[in-house]
Short mmCIF file of C-alpha atoms in Angstrom, two decimals:
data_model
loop_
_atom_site.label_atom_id
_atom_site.label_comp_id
_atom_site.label_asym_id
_atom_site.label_seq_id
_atom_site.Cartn_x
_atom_site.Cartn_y
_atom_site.Cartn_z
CA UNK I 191 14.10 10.15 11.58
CA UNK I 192 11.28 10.46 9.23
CA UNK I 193 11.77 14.59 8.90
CA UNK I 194 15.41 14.31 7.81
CA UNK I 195 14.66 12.27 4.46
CA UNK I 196 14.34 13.74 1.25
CA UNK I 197 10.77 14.11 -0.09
CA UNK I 198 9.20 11.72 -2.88
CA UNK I 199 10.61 13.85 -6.06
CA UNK I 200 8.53 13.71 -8.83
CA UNK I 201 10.49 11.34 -11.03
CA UNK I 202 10.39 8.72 -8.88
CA UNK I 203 6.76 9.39 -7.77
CA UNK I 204 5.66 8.42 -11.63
CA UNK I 205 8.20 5.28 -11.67
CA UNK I 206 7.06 4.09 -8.10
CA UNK I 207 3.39 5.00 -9.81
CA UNK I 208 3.91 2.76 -12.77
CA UNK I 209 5.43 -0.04 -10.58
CA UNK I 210 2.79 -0.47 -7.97
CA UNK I 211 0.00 -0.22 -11.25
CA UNK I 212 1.83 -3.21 -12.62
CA UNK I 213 1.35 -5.46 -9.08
CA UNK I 214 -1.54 -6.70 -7.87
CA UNK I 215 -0.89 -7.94 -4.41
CA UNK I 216 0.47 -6.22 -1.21
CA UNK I 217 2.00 -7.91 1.52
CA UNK I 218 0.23 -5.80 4.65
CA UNK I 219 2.08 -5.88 8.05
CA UNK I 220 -0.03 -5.05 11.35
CA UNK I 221 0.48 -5.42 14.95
CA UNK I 222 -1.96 -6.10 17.44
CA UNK I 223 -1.63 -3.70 19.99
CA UNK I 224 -2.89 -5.85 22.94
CA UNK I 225 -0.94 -9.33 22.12
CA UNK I 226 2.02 -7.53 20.50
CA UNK I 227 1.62 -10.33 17.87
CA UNK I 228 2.96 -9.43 14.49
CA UNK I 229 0.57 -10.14 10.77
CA UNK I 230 1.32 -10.12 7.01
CA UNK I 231 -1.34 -10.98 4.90
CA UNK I 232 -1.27 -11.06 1.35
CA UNK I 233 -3.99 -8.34 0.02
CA UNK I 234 -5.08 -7.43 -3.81
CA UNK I 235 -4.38 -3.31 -3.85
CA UNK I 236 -5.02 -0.33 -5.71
CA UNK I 237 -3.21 2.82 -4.97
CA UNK I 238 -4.20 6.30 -6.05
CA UNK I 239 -1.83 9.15 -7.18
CA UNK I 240 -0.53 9.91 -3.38
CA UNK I 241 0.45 6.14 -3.07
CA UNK I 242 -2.93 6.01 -0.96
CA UNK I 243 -3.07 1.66 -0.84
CA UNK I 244 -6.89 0.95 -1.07
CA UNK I 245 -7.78 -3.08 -0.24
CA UNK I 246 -11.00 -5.05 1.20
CA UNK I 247 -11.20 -6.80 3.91
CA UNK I 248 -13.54 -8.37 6.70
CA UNK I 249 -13.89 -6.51 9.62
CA UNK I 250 -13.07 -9.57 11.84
CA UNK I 251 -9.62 -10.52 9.75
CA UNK I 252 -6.51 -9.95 12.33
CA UNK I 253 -5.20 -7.34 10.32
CA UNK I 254 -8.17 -5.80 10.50
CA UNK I 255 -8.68 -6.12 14.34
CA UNK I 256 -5.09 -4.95 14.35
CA UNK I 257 -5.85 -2.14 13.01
CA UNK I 258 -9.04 -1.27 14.76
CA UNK I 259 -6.67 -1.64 17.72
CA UNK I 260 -3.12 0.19 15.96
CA UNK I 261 -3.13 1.96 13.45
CA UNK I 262 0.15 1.83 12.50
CA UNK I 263 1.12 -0.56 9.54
CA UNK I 264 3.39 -1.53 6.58
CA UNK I 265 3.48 -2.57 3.40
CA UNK I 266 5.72 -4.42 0.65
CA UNK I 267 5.12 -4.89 -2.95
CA UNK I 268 7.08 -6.44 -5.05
CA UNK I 269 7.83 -8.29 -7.56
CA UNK I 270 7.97 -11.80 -8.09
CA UNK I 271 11.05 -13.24 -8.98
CA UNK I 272 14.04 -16.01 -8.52
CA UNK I 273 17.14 -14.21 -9.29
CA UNK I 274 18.25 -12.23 -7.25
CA UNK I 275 18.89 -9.19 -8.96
CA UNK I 276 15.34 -9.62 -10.01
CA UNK I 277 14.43 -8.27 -6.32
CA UNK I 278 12.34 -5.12 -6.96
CA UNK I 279 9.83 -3.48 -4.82
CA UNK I 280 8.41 -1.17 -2.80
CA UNK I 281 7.79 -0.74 1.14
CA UNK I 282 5.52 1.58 2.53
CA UNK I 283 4.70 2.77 6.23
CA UNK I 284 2.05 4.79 7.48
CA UNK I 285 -1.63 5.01 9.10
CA UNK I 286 -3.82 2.76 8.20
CA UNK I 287 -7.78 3.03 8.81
CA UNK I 288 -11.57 1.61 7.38
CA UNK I 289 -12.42 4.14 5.19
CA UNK I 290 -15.21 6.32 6.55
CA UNK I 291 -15.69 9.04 3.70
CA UNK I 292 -18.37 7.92 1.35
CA UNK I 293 -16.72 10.36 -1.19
CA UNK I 294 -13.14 8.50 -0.75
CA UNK I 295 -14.83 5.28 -0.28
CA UNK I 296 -16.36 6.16 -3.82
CA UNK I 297 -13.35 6.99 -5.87
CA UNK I 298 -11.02 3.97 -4.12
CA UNK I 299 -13.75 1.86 -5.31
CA UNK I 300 -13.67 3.25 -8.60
CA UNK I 301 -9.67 2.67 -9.10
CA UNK I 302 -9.76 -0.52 -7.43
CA UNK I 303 -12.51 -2.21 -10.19
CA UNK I 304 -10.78 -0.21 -12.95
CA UNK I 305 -7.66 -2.52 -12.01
CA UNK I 306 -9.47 -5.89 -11.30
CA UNK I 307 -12.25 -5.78 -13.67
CA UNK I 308 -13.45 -9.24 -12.40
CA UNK I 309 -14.66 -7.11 -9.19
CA UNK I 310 -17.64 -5.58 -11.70
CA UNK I 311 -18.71 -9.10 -12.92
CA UNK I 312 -18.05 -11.64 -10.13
CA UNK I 313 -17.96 -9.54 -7.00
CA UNK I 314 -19.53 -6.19 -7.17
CA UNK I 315 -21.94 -6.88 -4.68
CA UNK I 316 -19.68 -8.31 -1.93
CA UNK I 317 -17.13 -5.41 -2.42
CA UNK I 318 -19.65 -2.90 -1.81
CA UNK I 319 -20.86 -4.05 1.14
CA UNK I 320 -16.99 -4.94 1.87
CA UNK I 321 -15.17 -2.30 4.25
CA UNK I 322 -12.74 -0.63 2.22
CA UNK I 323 -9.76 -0.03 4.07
CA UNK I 324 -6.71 2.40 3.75
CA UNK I 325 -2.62 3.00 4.08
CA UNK I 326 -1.68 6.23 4.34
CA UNK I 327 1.88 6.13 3.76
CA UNK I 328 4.34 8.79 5.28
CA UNK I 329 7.61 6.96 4.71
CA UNK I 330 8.40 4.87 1.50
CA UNK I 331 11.48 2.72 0.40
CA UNK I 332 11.97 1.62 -3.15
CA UNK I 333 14.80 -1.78 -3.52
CA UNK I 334 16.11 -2.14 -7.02
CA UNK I 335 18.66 -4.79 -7.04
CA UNK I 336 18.88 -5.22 -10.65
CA UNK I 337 20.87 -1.65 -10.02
CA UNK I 338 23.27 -3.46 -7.23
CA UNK I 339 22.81 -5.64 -4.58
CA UNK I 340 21.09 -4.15 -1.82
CA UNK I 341 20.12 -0.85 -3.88
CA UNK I 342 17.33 0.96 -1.62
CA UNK I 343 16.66 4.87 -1.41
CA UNK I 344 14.30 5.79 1.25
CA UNK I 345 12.06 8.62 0.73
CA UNK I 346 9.02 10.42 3.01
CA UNK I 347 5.62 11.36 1.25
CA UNK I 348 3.43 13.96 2.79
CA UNK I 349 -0.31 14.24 2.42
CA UNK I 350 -1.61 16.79 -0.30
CA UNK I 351 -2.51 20.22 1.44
CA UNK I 352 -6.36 20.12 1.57
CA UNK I 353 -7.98 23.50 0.67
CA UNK I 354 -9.32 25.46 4.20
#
């Protein structure tokens, strides 16, 4: 159960933080909710400081429809490797949504061209009239078998308290 794990502590919230800034892809997992039909889709992210994932998409992409439908999802970053103990990554689970908030929308943007500064010469226009969509993670697992084989510690993340 998701309320008997440990929280995120803070020293692994900057490692997991320096990690995911180093990768650029996500592998996003998403099941339709009428055909039951699993997706993973290979996505360039950016992730804020609350492990927010931030990617673009088409509105009529089966993840996306997916999500429209469920908004349940996954993610897995890692990196890439062919040893073994070279397996290192991240998985994520949460809500995922289209970002709505023109504030949010504005400040995802902003991280996401900081990290792909081709966005600002090649694509600006098509990512701003993109949909900008979100993971909010609740639950995340980091695998580190450089440590041992099958090293994982599972962790849950909750959402900042927002001021009333």
């Amino acid at each position: 159960m998701l309320s008997e794990l440990p929280l995120l502590p803070d020293d692994l919230r900057a490692a997991l933080t320096e990690f995911m800034a180093g990768q650029s892809t996500l592998v996003l997992a998403t099941t339709g909710e009428q055909d039951g039909r699993p997706q993973a889709t290979p996505l360039f992210f950016a992730a804020d400081e609350e492990f927010n994932l931030y990617w673009v998409s088409s509105p009529d992409s089966r993840h996306s429809t997916n999500i429209a439908d469920w908004d349940v999802a996954e993610a897995a970053i890692f990196v890439q490797t062919w040893d073994w103990t070279g397996i290192k990554g991240v998985q994520l689970a949460g809500n995922a949504e289209a970002v709505a908030d023109d504030e949010e929308r504005a400040r995802a943007l902003s991280i996401y061209k900081a990290k792909f500064p081709f966005v600002n010469d090649r694509f600006e226009d098509v990512i701003e009239d993109s949909i900008l969509y979100v993971l909010r993670p609740s639950w995340v697992r980091w695998l580190d078998n450089e440590r041992h084989f099958g090293y994982r510690q599972e962790f849950r993340i909750e959402p900042p308290e927002r001021p009333s």
